[in-house]
Amino acid sequence: MLTWLIALPVIGAAIVALVPGRLKELHLPLGVALAVLPLALAGYVFWVFEPIAEYQFVQEAVWYEPWGISWSLGIDGVSMPMVLLTAILVPIALAASTSITRRTKEFVVYTLLLEAGMIGVFLALDLFLFFVFFEAILIPMYFIIGIWGSDRRIYAAMKFFIFTAFGSALLLAGIIALAVTYADQFGSASFALSDLMNVQLSTSAERWLFVAFALAFAIKVPLFPVHTWLPDAHTEAPTAGSVLLAAVLLKLGTYGLLRFNLSLFPEASVDAAWIMGTLAVIGIIYGAVVAIVQPDLKRLIAYSSVSHLGFIVLGTFALTSGSLQGAVIQNVNHGLVTGALFLLVGMIYERRHTKQISEFGGLQKVMPVFAGFFLFMIFASIGLPGLNGFVGEFLILVGSYSTLPALAIVAAIGVVLAAIYMLWAYERVFTGVPDKEENIALSDLSIREISLLAPLAILVLVIGLYPNVLLDKIAPSTEALLDHIEEQTEFVIPEPGRLGDVLVAGGDHE
Amino acid sequence: MIEVIWLIIALPLLGAVFLHFFGRYIKEPWSGWLASGAIASSFVVALVAAIPFFQGGEHGSTVLLWEWMPAIGANLEMLWDPLAAFMAMVVTGVGALIHVFAIGYMRGDERFSRFFTYLNLFAASMLTLVLAGNYAMLFLGWELVGLCSYLLIGFWFVRPSAASAAKKAFIVNRIGDFGFLIALMLIFAAFGTLSYAGVFERAGAELTTGMATAIALLLFAGAVGKSAQIPLYVWLPDAMEGPAPVSALIHAATMVTAGIYLIARSAAIFELSPAAQTIVATVGALTALWAATIAISQRDIKKVLAYSTISQLGYMVLAVGTTAYFAGLFHLMTHAFFKALLFLGAGSVIHAMNGEQDMAKMGGLFKKMRVTGITMGIATLAIAGIPPLGGFWSKDEILASVFERGGWFSVLWVIGLVTALITGFYMTRLFMLIFLGKPRWDGGVDPHESPRVMTVPLIVLAVLSTIGGLTNTPIRLTLESFLEPSFELISVGQPPENVLILVVVSLLSVLAGAAGILAAWLTYRRPPQDWQRLEEGLQPIWGIWEDAYGVDDIYGRVLVAPGKRAADATAFGFDVPIIDGAVNGVARLVRDFGAWVRPLQTGYVRNYGALFLGGAVVVVIWLVVAGV
């Protein structure tokens, strides 16, 4: 069944590709319709998903035996929310792309291939397979930015590609080194995650491999100081590109850290927790501060992503029940909210052909519905309780305090800064009297646009008030991950109500 | 009855949801009546559900609604105890009157229904705050009232000043919430739960004095924001940009008391830290005095009331800091009555004056608006602490309790007394400038009494202001025995037992208020030239007060402007040229190097691909050699 999750978008892409180019109007609606199929399947998987720690719906087939590579898929509480998020956002992003009139067919094909790659990454239980998907994603995204982006698209696409590919090189090296060591120790080749978790590594080797993996994922997240590709890529990408980039592609980094760094290198993870946490917190504050003064809405949201993703990395390395659950659910939350914000910016861009904050003013008067959705998503983004962003951030902050107290406190400043950059931007764009001529005649959202945003808004509210729709299914997997780390290291996960071993300088087991 | 207390929140919430989606299809006054009905029903539910508490002896119980964030012991659960019931009744009772008044006040506004959506949402949020059974859910309500406050202050968003005041209120509150958030982290770290039951029972056993002080002061940081204390009060005067007087009332009678409630609710933690108590009480006393002095010289009617609110909140903070919780909550209630009345009265005046808010352009309105005049007169005497009106009993109980504590608190008591004097002065000044003397308004204005839908709430509130104080007199402590079960394990600060001392202390506070009234009476019964000359004569202090000590300006220059410059420097002086510059520098280096080793120009991506593979191979070899 999981193979179908990957196959359906590929088949969809093939079908769209076969539709003759002269039926131009057909490509996009067909693409949207075909993208609903994987969504339906993902919904079904969510529905029958059991709240247990083990991988479910596991499929395994030998791919290249001499190297122990297998087509091995499975889903658990960490990956299921991401698959669902991807499946939800692709049809919405496609349906929002009506302004793409040039080479529409290719656009739809690339987007569907991108979806296949993204879902594949989250499902892969074989590291080589994971890497294939991880790399495969780069190609359609490169073209989406490079062909349908705005003025500086080539620069942005190149930057995106080189940055992430640099990380990929390290990742590939790390994976191969790990597999080679496995073959050494066990006498047979394997790239399976479950096998590689058993590799015995010397402390220094484990640390080097941790660094190789962590750097690759840190670029994706992106963590300070390797974040500068993000604002460019976000800003130049077309709406659908920005949405998927922010909502899903960044999560490859946080997902990778959680899935691979923590389970493959538990010892090094515990040792490096305070370093990763510090970088994350620098990102939280730095991204927020830089966001305050951005003159361009997309750049502002891009830097806000740097800030928000910092919370996820902090939660990942704080290694408590609360913080890990928070990190996983915040992946989804950030995807929904930032995805929606990029959709909204896209909608105003289609009308005004600018994203400069100074070009707007008083829009609430002319576009009340648009303003309402925007404000709703802004408050979700700044962590208003009752909406989804709060659930993730609160779990992360409260959970992280037990092990990384100082960092958790500094991270909380990010919550104040978020209110500043978001509400100031809202004030400048939406309040006051609409004084620019171009703004007075703007039309409010159409039914089509509302129907794209409403599902996201509903999910934001549902997760905010009843996060157990996801947390119930996430918790067994994150608990199992914590148990694994406890088994492999001397680190003791703090009981609720007890301050744990503080994860600072050097750790507790030299 | 405990099974239905969720209705108290649900009714106004449903009202808000319904009006949000269908409000535009409902003709003007009816959406207002619908919203008023929702909150009035919720008042009735609260009243009925509180019957066991009136009978005494009940401690209340907790109801789990559903799980929220079980990993950190934060669920959506409600605690229905006397304190919660008390707050719920104040919020729904006064809230219902606000709703009705607003039907008249907002007449003709193009977003009439939307206004009532926000009002109902506000009520639901505030009720979530006071009915929460744990700190996480309290924080939910806490932030949601912040949201509603943002929406209501900025209701007339086309006015840049309103939009900017809304943003300021939210951000300043967020600064306080930063402390609140850290308090929540500490509480979870210490107790493993955020539930009141789990925290308060074990507070004495689990917390060291240092930890208790830290948690108490961090919670207080949140209260300083929400209840507008030094140094975070600056948002409240600006909040008067909201539709007068309705959102002003929220910022006077109900929402701002959340901080007082938070401290009273956390009494078990504050109990453990005398140091925190002293700091809280001191901040309260200083705020009371500070804001009162500013109120003296304001000319805008709503600004006077805004600073008066800050000052009165200072009294309440002083009370809860002295652990005189009954006195503090008592004053919270009486203040809700008379401050609601004052703001609604001010709204009625502004309405009559076609939006004029400058008291220098009023005068002689008593003849034109008797109901507003009489009711506001009652409120003025009530806030000045003249017996037997509401403010007398509650303010007196606060001051007497502070006096009883002795030591440093004696100083705070003196500050409280001086503030009482100033309060009498500025309130009398306000009343006389508006209602007495000769008319000073322009010819074009034709003041008139407001319609019934506005005056009836005024009359109800005037009655409550008059008799509200009788709920807790030294002779009959009804309110105290009602609240008692919620504070069973707490040693609550009380007024002196000795009747003679109590009478002397009470007499002193009445005399202070009366002296203030008299001084203002002597000043403002004279012709305008006289008192204007007197005000001029008090320069420069009068001007400093009028300018509110220039605090906004100082914050702007010391915090906002440098903050903005720092952000600019980080974004355009560091992120772009240095971090991104380094990246592009490396890229250029690689490109130049590539051009040098292979002048043959192929496609970028293919170039890169070769480099990538090569790099990977090098790294692998190196890792293997390194002995992985």
mmCIF file of C-alpha atoms in Angstrom, chain A residues 281-428:
data_model
loop_
_atom_site.group_PDB
_atom_site.id
_atom_site.type_symbol
_atom_site.label_atom_id
_atom_site.label_comp_id
_atom_site.label_asym_id
_atom_site.label_seq_id
_atom_site.Cartn_x
_atom_site.Cartn_y
_atom_site.Cartn_z
ATOM 1 C CA VAL A 281 18.170 28.914 19.669
ATOM 2 C CA ILE A 282 20.472 31.261 17.794
ATOM 3 C CA GLY A 283 18.300 30.544 14.764
ATOM 4 C CA ILE A 284 15.132 31.260 16.721
ATOM 5 C CA ILE A 285 16.306 34.676 17.842
ATOM 6 C CA TYR A 286 18.320 35.534 14.755
ATOM 7 C CA GLY A 287 15.597 34.579 12.292
ATOM 8 C CA ALA A 288 13.040 36.573 14.243
ATOM 9 C CA VAL A 289 15.228 39.672 14.528
ATOM 10 C CA VAL A 290 16.052 39.640 10.837
ATOM 11 C CA ALA A 291 12.399 39.038 9.980
ATOM 12 C CA ILE A 292 11.359 42.238 11.749
ATOM 13 C CA VAL A 293 12.942 44.526 9.189
ATOM 14 C CA GLN A 294 12.351 42.593 5.974
ATOM 15 C CA PRO A 295 10.706 44.798 3.365
ATOM 16 C CA ASP A 296 9.321 41.843 1.397
ATOM 17 C CA LEU A 297 6.490 39.668 2.708
ATOM 18 C CA LYS A 298 7.931 36.431 1.402
ATOM 19 C CA ARG A 299 11.343 37.155 2.837
ATOM 20 C CA LEU A 300 9.724 37.982 6.152
ATOM 21 C CA ILE A 301 7.930 34.647 6.223
ATOM 22 C CA ALA A 302 11.099 32.892 5.100
ATOM 23 C CA TYR A 303 13.059 34.272 8.042
ATOM 24 C CA SER A 304 10.163 33.439 10.338
ATOM 25 C CA SER A 305 10.657 29.853 9.161
ATOM 26 C CA VAL A 306 14.276 29.985 10.280
ATOM 27 C CA SER A 307 12.967 31.016 13.675
ATOM 28 C CA HIS A 308 10.195 28.439 13.875
ATOM 29 C CA LEU A 309 12.307 25.556 12.647
ATOM 30 C CA GLY A 310 14.760 26.402 15.416
ATOM 31 C CA PHE A 311 12.077 25.410 17.900
ATOM 32 C CA ILE A 312 11.766 22.016 16.241
ATOM 33 C CA VAL A 313 15.507 21.345 16.387
ATOM 34 C CA LEU A 314 15.609 22.457 20.027
ATOM 35 C CA GLY A 315 12.765 20.075 20.842
ATOM 36 C CA THR A 316 14.482 17.250 18.978
ATOM 37 C CA PHE A 317 17.704 17.507 20.939
ATOM 38 C CA ALA A 318 16.153 18.240 24.318
ATOM 39 C CA LEU A 319 15.239 14.544 24.379
ATOM 40 C CA THR A 320 12.167 14.545 26.571
ATOM 41 C CA SER A 321 8.712 13.131 25.880
ATOM 42 C CA GLY A 322 7.143 16.540 25.629
ATOM 43 C CA SER A 323 9.830 18.124 23.512
ATOM 44 C CA LEU A 324 9.982 15.268 20.982
ATOM 45 C CA GLN A 325 6.216 15.131 20.566
ATOM 46 C CA GLY A 326 6.288 18.878 20.183
ATOM 47 C CA ALA A 327 8.993 18.664 17.541
ATOM 48 C CA VAL A 328 7.061 16.130 15.468
ATOM 49 C CA ILE A 329 3.734 17.919 15.651
ATOM 50 C CA GLN A 330 5.389 21.288 15.057
ATOM 51 C CA ASN A 331 6.637 19.928 11.733
ATOM 52 C CA VAL A 332 3.025 19.612 10.703
ATOM 53 C CA ASN A 333 1.967 22.883 12.295
ATOM 54 C CA HIS A 334 4.630 24.929 10.614
ATOM 55 C CA GLY A 335 3.791 23.256 7.310
ATOM 56 C CA LEU A 336 0.128 24.128 7.541
ATOM 57 C CA VAL A 337 0.592 27.684 8.754
ATOM 58 C CA THR A 338 3.537 28.747 6.656
ATOM 59 C CA GLY A 339 2.060 26.957 3.669
ATOM 60 C CA ALA A 340 -1.097 28.974 4.149
ATOM 61 C CA LEU A 341 0.847 32.213 4.574
ATOM 62 C CA PHE A 342 2.692 31.637 1.310
ATOM 63 C CA LEU A 343 -0.598 30.856 -0.416
ATOM 64 C CA LEU A 344 -1.964 34.134 0.909
ATOM 65 C CA VAL A 345 1.046 36.102 -0.242
ATOM 66 C CA GLY A 346 0.702 34.400 -3.606
ATOM 67 C CA MET A 347 -2.899 35.509 -3.846
ATOM 68 C CA ILE A 348 -2.056 39.142 -3.213
ATOM 69 C CA TYR A 349 0.925 38.881 -5.546
ATOM 70 C CA GLU A 350 -1.320 37.721 -8.357
ATOM 71 C CA ARG A 351 -3.413 40.833 -7.866
ATOM 72 C CA ARG A 352 -0.717 43.420 -7.282
ATOM 73 C CA HIS A 353 2.444 41.841 -8.719
ATOM 74 C CA THR A 354 4.425 42.935 -5.705
ATOM 75 C CA LYS A 355 5.255 41.528 -2.309
ATOM 76 C CA GLN A 356 6.772 44.714 -0.929
ATOM 77 C CA ILE A 357 5.146 45.602 2.388
ATOM 78 C CA SER A 358 5.471 49.313 1.655
ATOM 79 C CA GLU A 359 3.341 48.927 -1.472
ATOM 80 C CA PHE A 360 0.308 47.972 0.585
ATOM 81 C CA GLY A 361 -1.738 49.583 3.352
ATOM 82 C CA GLY A 362 -5.360 49.502 4.398
ATOM 83 C CA LEU A 363 -6.070 46.197 2.682
ATOM 84 C CA GLN A 364 -8.433 45.086 5.437
ATOM 85 C CA LYS A 365 -10.892 47.658 4.189
ATOM 86 C CA VAL A 366 -10.862 46.380 0.614
ATOM 87 C CA MET A 367 -10.246 42.674 1.232
ATOM 88 C CA PRO A 368 -11.774 41.784 4.600
ATOM 89 C CA VAL A 369 -11.908 38.034 3.980
ATOM 90 C CA PHE A 370 -8.311 37.957 2.841
ATOM 91 C CA ALA A 371 -7.331 39.992 5.905
ATOM 92 C CA GLY A 372 -9.264 37.627 8.140
ATOM 93 C CA PHE A 373 -7.439 34.555 6.852
ATOM 94 C CA PHE A 374 -4.126 36.349 7.026
ATOM 95 C CA LEU A 375 -4.647 37.437 10.614
ATOM 96 C CA PHE A 376 -5.806 33.948 11.564
ATOM 97 C CA MET A 377 -2.644 32.405 10.160
ATOM 98 C CA ILE A 378 -0.489 35.106 11.720
ATOM 99 C CA PHE A 379 -1.873 34.307 15.139
ATOM 100 C CA ALA A 380 -1.380 30.610 14.508
ATOM 101 C CA SER A 381 2.194 31.389 13.586
ATOM 102 C CA ILE A 382 2.916 33.446 16.683
ATOM 103 C CA GLY A 383 1.637 30.638 18.859
ATOM 104 C CA LEU A 384 -1.773 31.783 20.023
ATOM 105 C CA PRO A 385 -3.138 29.039 22.273
ATOM 106 C CA GLY A 386 -6.126 27.352 20.714
ATOM 107 C CA LEU A 387 -4.392 27.294 17.351
ATOM 108 C CA ASN A 388 -1.865 24.680 16.335
ATOM 109 C CA GLY A 389 1.383 26.633 16.610
ATOM 110 C CA PHE A 390 1.012 26.911 20.344
ATOM 111 C CA VAL A 391 0.702 23.181 20.901
ATOM 112 C CA GLY A 392 4.051 22.523 19.273
ATOM 113 C CA GLU A 393 5.928 25.437 20.754
ATOM 114 C CA PHE A 394 4.538 24.934 24.225
ATOM 115 C CA LEU A 395 5.359 21.222 24.249
ATOM 116 C CA ILE A 396 8.847 22.042 23.025
ATOM 117 C CA LEU A 397 9.483 24.851 25.501
ATOM 118 C CA VAL A 398 8.064 23.145 28.563
ATOM 119 C CA GLY A 399 9.574 19.823 27.540
ATOM 120 C CA SER A 400 13.010 21.279 26.808
ATOM 121 C CA TYR A 401 13.309 23.050 30.109
ATOM 122 C CA SER A 402 13.971 19.786 31.950
ATOM 123 C CA THR A 403 17.177 19.113 30.045
ATOM 124 C CA LEU A 404 18.222 22.381 28.398
ATOM 125 C CA PRO A 405 16.868 24.998 30.794
ATOM 126 C CA ALA A 406 18.903 28.005 29.742
ATOM 127 C CA LEU A 407 18.227 27.415 26.065
ATOM 128 C CA ALA A 408 14.518 26.952 26.665
ATOM 129 C CA ILE A 409 14.351 30.293 28.419
ATOM 130 C CA VAL A 410 16.185 32.119 25.657
ATOM 131 C CA ALA A 411 14.023 30.380 23.067
ATOM 132 C CA ALA A 412 10.928 31.803 24.736
ATOM 133 C CA ILE A 413 12.111 35.259 23.673
ATOM 134 C CA GLY A 414 11.320 34.105 20.153
ATOM 135 C CA VAL A 415 7.662 34.061 21.118
ATOM 136 C CA VAL A 416 7.793 37.772 21.919
ATOM 137 C CA LEU A 417 9.720 38.588 18.749
ATOM 138 C CA ALA A 418 7.242 36.647 16.621
ATOM 139 C CA ALA A 419 4.462 38.913 17.808
ATOM 140 C CA ILE A 420 6.551 41.929 16.882
ATOM 141 C CA TYR A 421 7.446 41.034 13.304
ATOM 142 C CA MET A 422 4.088 39.540 12.421
ATOM 143 C CA LEU A 423 1.828 42.178 13.910
ATOM 144 C CA TRP A 424 3.963 45.018 12.623
ATOM 145 C CA ALA A 425 3.760 43.568 9.129
ATOM 146 C CA TYR A 426 0.005 43.155 9.507
ATOM 147 C CA GLU A 427 -0.333 46.750 10.639
ATOM 148 C CA ARG A 428 1.540 48.049 7.618
#
